[in-house]
Tab-separated table of C-alpha atoms in Angstrom:
chain	number	residue	atom	x	y	z
W	1	MET	CA	-0.079	-0.140	0.101
W	2	GLU	CA	2.749	2.303	0.116
W	3	SER	CA	6.177	2.367	-1.685
W	4	ALA	CA	9.198	4.087	-0.988
W	5	MET	CA	12.659	3.543	-2.705
W	6	LEU	CA	16.021	5.471	-3.096
W	7	VAL	CA	16.006	7.850	-5.834
W	8	ASP	CA	18.570	10.379	-7.227
W	9	SER	CA	18.126	14.008	-6.274
W	10	VAL	CA	16.443	16.122	-8.826
W	11	THR	CA	18.244	19.221	-10.084
W	12	SER	CA	16.092	21.576	-12.076
W	13	THR	CA	17.199	24.395	-14.361
W	14	SER	CA	15.306	27.408	-15.234
W	15	SER	CA	16.016	29.793	-18.260
W	16	THR	CA	15.640	33.100	-18.018
W	17	THR	CA	14.466	35.366	-21.178
W	18	THR	CA	15.419	39.083	-21.139
W	19	THR	CA	13.662	41.201	-23.229
W	20	SER	CA	14.904	44.806	-24.532
W	21	SER	CA	13.580	47.695	-26.302
W	22	SER	CA	15.051	50.234	-28.960
W	23	SER	CA	15.412	53.641	-27.597
W	24	SER	CA	15.735	55.456	-31.259
W	25	SER	CA	12.792	57.061	-31.056
W	26	SER	CA	13.478	58.683	-27.499
W	27	SER	CA	16.715	59.438	-28.619
W	28	SER	CA	15.348	61.074	-31.674
W	29	SER	CA	13.017	62.997	-30.050
W	30	THR	CA	15.235	64.251	-27.310
W	31	SER	CA	17.741	65.487	-29.876
W	32	SER	CA	14.764	67.358	-31.588
W	33	SER	CA	13.947	69.014	-28.432
W	34	SER	CA	17.544	70.325	-27.973
W	35	SER	CA	17.739	71.549	-31.046
W	36	VAL	CA	14.263	73.355	-31.006
W	37	SER	CA	15.456	74.889	-27.530
W	38	GLU	CA	19.249	76.239	-28.944
W	39	SER	CA	17.108	77.626	-31.791
W	40	TYR	CA	14.753	79.344	-29.426
W	41	GLU	CA	17.497	80.723	-27.036
W	42	THR	CA	19.625	81.904	-30.118
W	43	PHE	CA	16.625	83.801	-31.674
W	44	LEU	CA	15.719	85.334	-28.679
W	45	THR	CA	19.373	86.634	-27.693
W	46	LEU	CA	19.596	88.031	-31.584
W	47	LEU	CA	16.076	89.838	-31.290
W	48	LEU	CA	17.294	91.376	-27.811
W	49	LYS	CA	20.478	92.429	-29.476
W	50	GLN	CA	18.960	93.912	-32.281
W	51	LEU	CA	16.571	95.942	-29.835
W	52	GLU	CA	19.542	97.015	-27.706
W	53	THR	CA	21.906	98.126	-30.602
W	54	GLN	CA	18.954	99.852	-32.835
W	55	ASP	CA	19.355	103.451	-34.042
W	56	PRO	CA	16.573	105.370	-31.961
W	57	THR	CA	16.588	107.838	-35.080
W	58	ASN	CA	15.780	104.755	-37.270
W	59	PRO	CA	13.994	101.849	-35.114
W	60	VAL	CA	13.185	98.718	-36.577
W	61	ASP	CA	10.602	98.603	-38.963
W	62	THR	CA	7.440	97.491	-37.300
W	63	THR	CA	6.020	94.852	-39.423
W	64	THR	CA	9.596	93.127	-39.351
W	65	PHE	CA	9.409	93.129	-35.652
W	66	THR	CA	6.065	91.907	-35.756
W	67	THR	CA	7.342	88.811	-37.763
W	68	GLN	CA	10.126	88.320	-35.642
W	69	LEU	CA	7.786	88.169	-32.465
W	70	VAL	CA	5.454	85.836	-34.366
W	71	GLN	CA	8.736	83.682	-35.339
W	72	LEU	CA	9.756	83.532	-31.728
W	73	SER	CA	6.129	82.397	-30.290
W	74	GLY	CA	5.953	79.461	-32.996
W	75	LEU	CA	9.696	78.296	-31.763
W	76	GLU	CA	7.915	78.594	-28.149
W	77	GLN	CA	4.998	76.686	-28.842
W	78	GLN	CA	7.322	73.590	-30.772
W	79	MET	CA	9.169	73.511	-27.738
W	80	THR	CA	5.985	73.026	-25.206
W	81	THR	CA	4.561	70.573	-27.669
W	82	ASN	CA	8.270	68.541	-28.114
W	83	ASP	CA	7.941	68.386	-24.158
W	84	LYS	CA	4.465	67.007	-24.084
W	85	LEU	CA	5.692	64.418	-26.909
W	86	ASP	CA	8.621	63.634	-24.649
W	87	GLU	CA	6.483	62.682	-21.726
W	88	LEU	CA	3.841	60.777	-23.956
W	89	ASN	CA	6.361	58.825	-25.434
W	90	SER	CA	8.130	58.027	-21.956
W	91	THR	CA	4.312	56.830	-20.522
W	92	VAL	CA	3.678	54.546	-23.613
W	93	SER	CA	6.836	52.987	-23.273
W	94	ASP	CA	6.359	52.492	-19.907
W	95	LEU	CA	3.225	50.925	-20.335
W	96	ALA	CA	4.457	48.752	-23.245
W	97	SER	CA	7.297	47.129	-21.135
W	98	SER	CA	4.884	46.441	-18.166
W	99	VAL	CA	2.362	44.453	-20.703
W	100	SER	CA	5.130	43.107	-22.623
W	101	SER	CA	6.623	41.674	-19.017
W	102	SER	CA	3.036	40.572	-17.794
W	103	LEU	CA	2.441	38.519	-21.518
W	104	GLY	CA	5.761	37.119	-21.316
W	105	SER	CA	5.123	35.813	-17.751
W	106	GLY	CA	1.556	34.592	-18.775
W	107	SER	CA	2.661	32.556	-21.714
W	108	SER	CA	6.060	31.105	-20.007
W	109	ALA	CA	3.466	29.771	-17.230
W	110	ILE	CA	0.954	28.175	-19.354
W	111	ASN	CA	3.783	25.850	-20.774
W	112	TYR	CA	3.210	24.099	-17.215
W	113	TYR	CA	-0.074	23.001	-17.933
W	114	GLY	CA	-0.457	18.981	-17.768
W	115	LYS	CA	2.820	18.879	-16.782
W	116	THR	CA	4.134	17.078	-13.358
W	117	VAL	CA	6.152	19.300	-11.166
W	118	GLU	CA	7.818	19.024	-7.951
W	119	ALA	CA	7.735	21.731	-5.498
W	120	GLU	CA	9.263	22.040	-1.654
W	121	GLY	CA	5.834	21.196	0.551
W	122	SER	CA	4.075	18.429	2.562
W	123	THR	CA	0.793	18.708	1.037
W	124	THR	CA	-0.499	17.296	-2.582
W	125	PRO	CA	-3.413	16.059	-4.501
W	126	LEU	CA	-4.610	12.522	-4.536
W	127	GLN	CA	-4.412	12.183	-8.770
W	128	ASP	CA	-5.314	9.125	-10.672
W	129	GLY	CA	-5.091	7.063	-7.779
W	130	GLU	CA	-1.639	8.147	-6.287
W	131	ALA	CA	0.035	10.949	-4.433
W	132	THR	CA	3.627	11.296	-4.533
W	133	TRP	CA	6.179	12.904	-2.339
W	134	GLU	CA	9.869	12.941	-2.027
W	135	TYR	CA	11.748	13.548	1.563
W	136	ASP	CA	15.481	13.779	2.487
W	137	LEU	CA	17.216	12.470	5.359
W	138	ASP	CA	20.039	14.581	6.710
W	139	SER	CA	21.870	11.396	8.064
W	140	GLU	CA	21.109	7.634	8.482
W	141	ALA	CA	17.958	6.991	10.588
W	142	SER	CA	17.182	4.203	13.056
W	143	SER	CA	13.510	4.462	12.160
W	144	VAL	CA	11.114	6.436	9.919
W	145	THR	CA	7.648	6.724	10.578
W	146	LEU	CA	5.565	8.063	7.530
W	147	THR	CA	2.068	9.499	8.336
W	148	ILE	CA	-0.405	10.658	6.069
W	149	THR	CA	-3.739	13.263	7.233
W	150	ASP	CA	-6.305	14.258	5.007
W	151	SER	CA	-7.244	18.103	5.056
W	152	SER	CA	-8.930	18.013	8.024
W	153	GLY	CA	-6.148	16.584	9.769
W	154	ASN	CA	-7.328	12.827	10.133
W	155	THR	CA	-4.960	10.493	9.855
W	156	VAL	CA	-5.985	7.939	6.814
W	157	TYR	CA	-2.502	6.092	6.621
W	158	SER	CA	0.486	5.481	8.840
W	159	ASP	CA	3.515	2.927	8.496
W	160	VAL	CA	7.158	2.420	9.147
W	161	SER	CA	9.202	2.964	6.288
W	162	SER	CA	12.166	0.385	5.475
W	163	SER	CA	13.859	3.608	3.703
W	164	THR	CA	15.933	4.762	6.565
W	165	ASP	CA	19.485	5.689	4.391
W	166	ALA	CA	20.713	9.298	4.437
W	167	GLY	CA	19.648	11.188	0.904
W	168	THR	CA	16.744	11.201	-0.977
W	169	HIS	CA	13.440	8.836	-0.939
W	170	GLU	CA	10.376	8.530	-2.843
W	171	VAL	CA	6.984	7.825	-1.139
W	172	THR	CA	3.933	6.823	-3.325
W	173	TRP	CA	0.401	6.353	-1.681
W	174	ASP	CA	-2.407	4.461	-3.519
W	175	GLY	CA	-4.794	6.000	-1.884
W	176	ILE	CA	-5.666	2.996	0.524
W	177	GLY	CA	-5.962	3.904	3.987
W	178	THR	CA	-4.590	1.913	6.890
W	179	ASP	CA	-8.107	0.404	8.001
W	180	GLY	CA	-8.606	-0.434	4.300
W	181	SER	CA	-10.825	2.807	3.070
W	182	SER	CA	-10.380	3.902	-0.462
W	183	TYR	CA	-9.884	7.212	-1.385
W	184	SER	CA	-10.223	8.900	-4.596
W	185	SER	CA	-9.952	12.502	-4.296
W	186	GLY	CA	-8.870	15.650	-1.695
W	187	THR	CA	-5.314	16.918	-0.836
W	188	TYR	CA	-3.140	15.265	1.770
W	189	THR	CA	-0.127	16.029	3.695
W	190	LEU	CA	2.812	13.869	4.524
W	191	THR	CA	4.544	13.944	7.993
W	192	VAL	CA	7.798	12.246	8.251
W	193	LYS	CA	8.974	11.127	11.762
W	194	ALA	CA	12.912	10.156	11.855
W	195	LEU	CA	14.862	9.114	14.758
W	196	ASP	CA	18.621	8.077	15.098
W	197	ALA	CA	20.024	5.189	17.288
W	198	ASN	CA	19.958	7.583	20.384
W	199	GLY	CA	16.175	8.238	19.862
W	200	LYS	CA	17.060	12.112	18.751
W	201	ALA	CA	15.050	13.542	15.722
W	202	ILE	CA	16.707	13.735	12.473
W	203	ASP	CA	16.155	16.855	10.105
W	204	THR	CA	13.916	16.162	7.269
W	205	THR	CA	12.976	18.143	4.206
W	206	THR	CA	9.601	17.066	2.033
W	207	ARG	CA	8.526	17.613	-1.393
W	208	PHE	CA	5.858	16.754	-3.449
W	209	LYS	CA	4.911	15.971	-7.063
W	210	GLY	CA	1.659	16.417	-8.891
W	211	THR	CA	0.203	17.563	-12.247
W	212	VAL	CA	-0.689	21.052	-12.882
W	213	THR	CA	-4.250	21.625	-13.497
W	214	SER	CA	-4.541	25.272	-14.283
W	215	VAL	CA	-2.592	28.570	-14.563
W	216	ASP	CA	-3.700	32.033	-13.452
W	217	SER	CA	-1.658	35.067	-14.243
W	218	SER	CA	-4.368	37.475	-13.971
W	219	SER	CA	-3.020	39.068	-10.869
W	220	GLY	CA	0.412	39.502	-12.982
W	221	THR	CA	2.181	36.425	-11.542
W	222	ALA	CA	1.595	33.218	-12.662
W	223	VAL	CA	0.231	31.086	-10.028
W	224	LEU	CA	-0.380	27.280	-10.945
W	225	SER	CA	-2.949	24.850	-9.297
W	226	VAL	CA	-1.685	21.435	-8.710
W	227	GLY	CA	-5.123	19.744	-8.142
W	228	GLY	CA	-6.178	22.204	-5.575
W	229	VAL	CA	-2.513	23.270	-4.076
W	230	SER	CA	-1.666	26.341	-5.163
W	231	LEU	CA	2.137	27.519	-5.854
W	232	SER	CA	4.080	30.200	-7.432
W	233	SER	CA	6.045	28.979	-10.690
W	234	ASP	CA	9.221	30.522	-9.303
W	235	ASP	CA	8.814	27.770	-6.706
W	236	VAL	CA	8.657	25.122	-9.188
W	237	LEU	CA	11.847	22.524	-8.401
W	238	SER	CA	11.634	20.655	-11.611
W	239	VAL	CA	9.124	19.619	-14.584
W	240	SER	CA	8.383	16.328	-16.259
């Protein structure tokens, strides 16, 4: 009813995709804005110098001066427009980056759907008549007791394991309780109690395995559901 065997430790690798965006449009806009600003300052300097050095007996022609003021006003409006365009371009760029990051996370996480994943934890669902865990013993044990409880904390299975060596061990429960009762669904938790020859507790680490039944990235962070047990995609140790 319970099987445990020594297995190789699982090593997982993950790939990180880095995205980059071109800043040529932003650079072009900045360059254009700088050019207009310089033209405005130069025009204003020349106009003031012209007023300062004009001959009082022969002042600047009114029509010419009016035309110059209109040109100065046009440059000022263009500078304001360029500043607004720079702000708009920055906002759109930030929004595009945020959307791209969100979509990238969601599309990557969807690849987990239907796959068997392994993550740290002791609670896993009973899927296809089986619940699977792995546990690590820091050192060799004299005795190892395995206890499985349901979601309400009731003990449904308990046994003494023959796998007492230091290292990684796998436990697969077939859904048959100690009293012979059959369980077909729900989530179950494995507790490992390991003692050394002196009766002292040995540190253990437990992981669970299960098939991903749904993926939710609506919050911006991909959350996987393994038969009702939720975990972040970042917590996945291996995929098979």
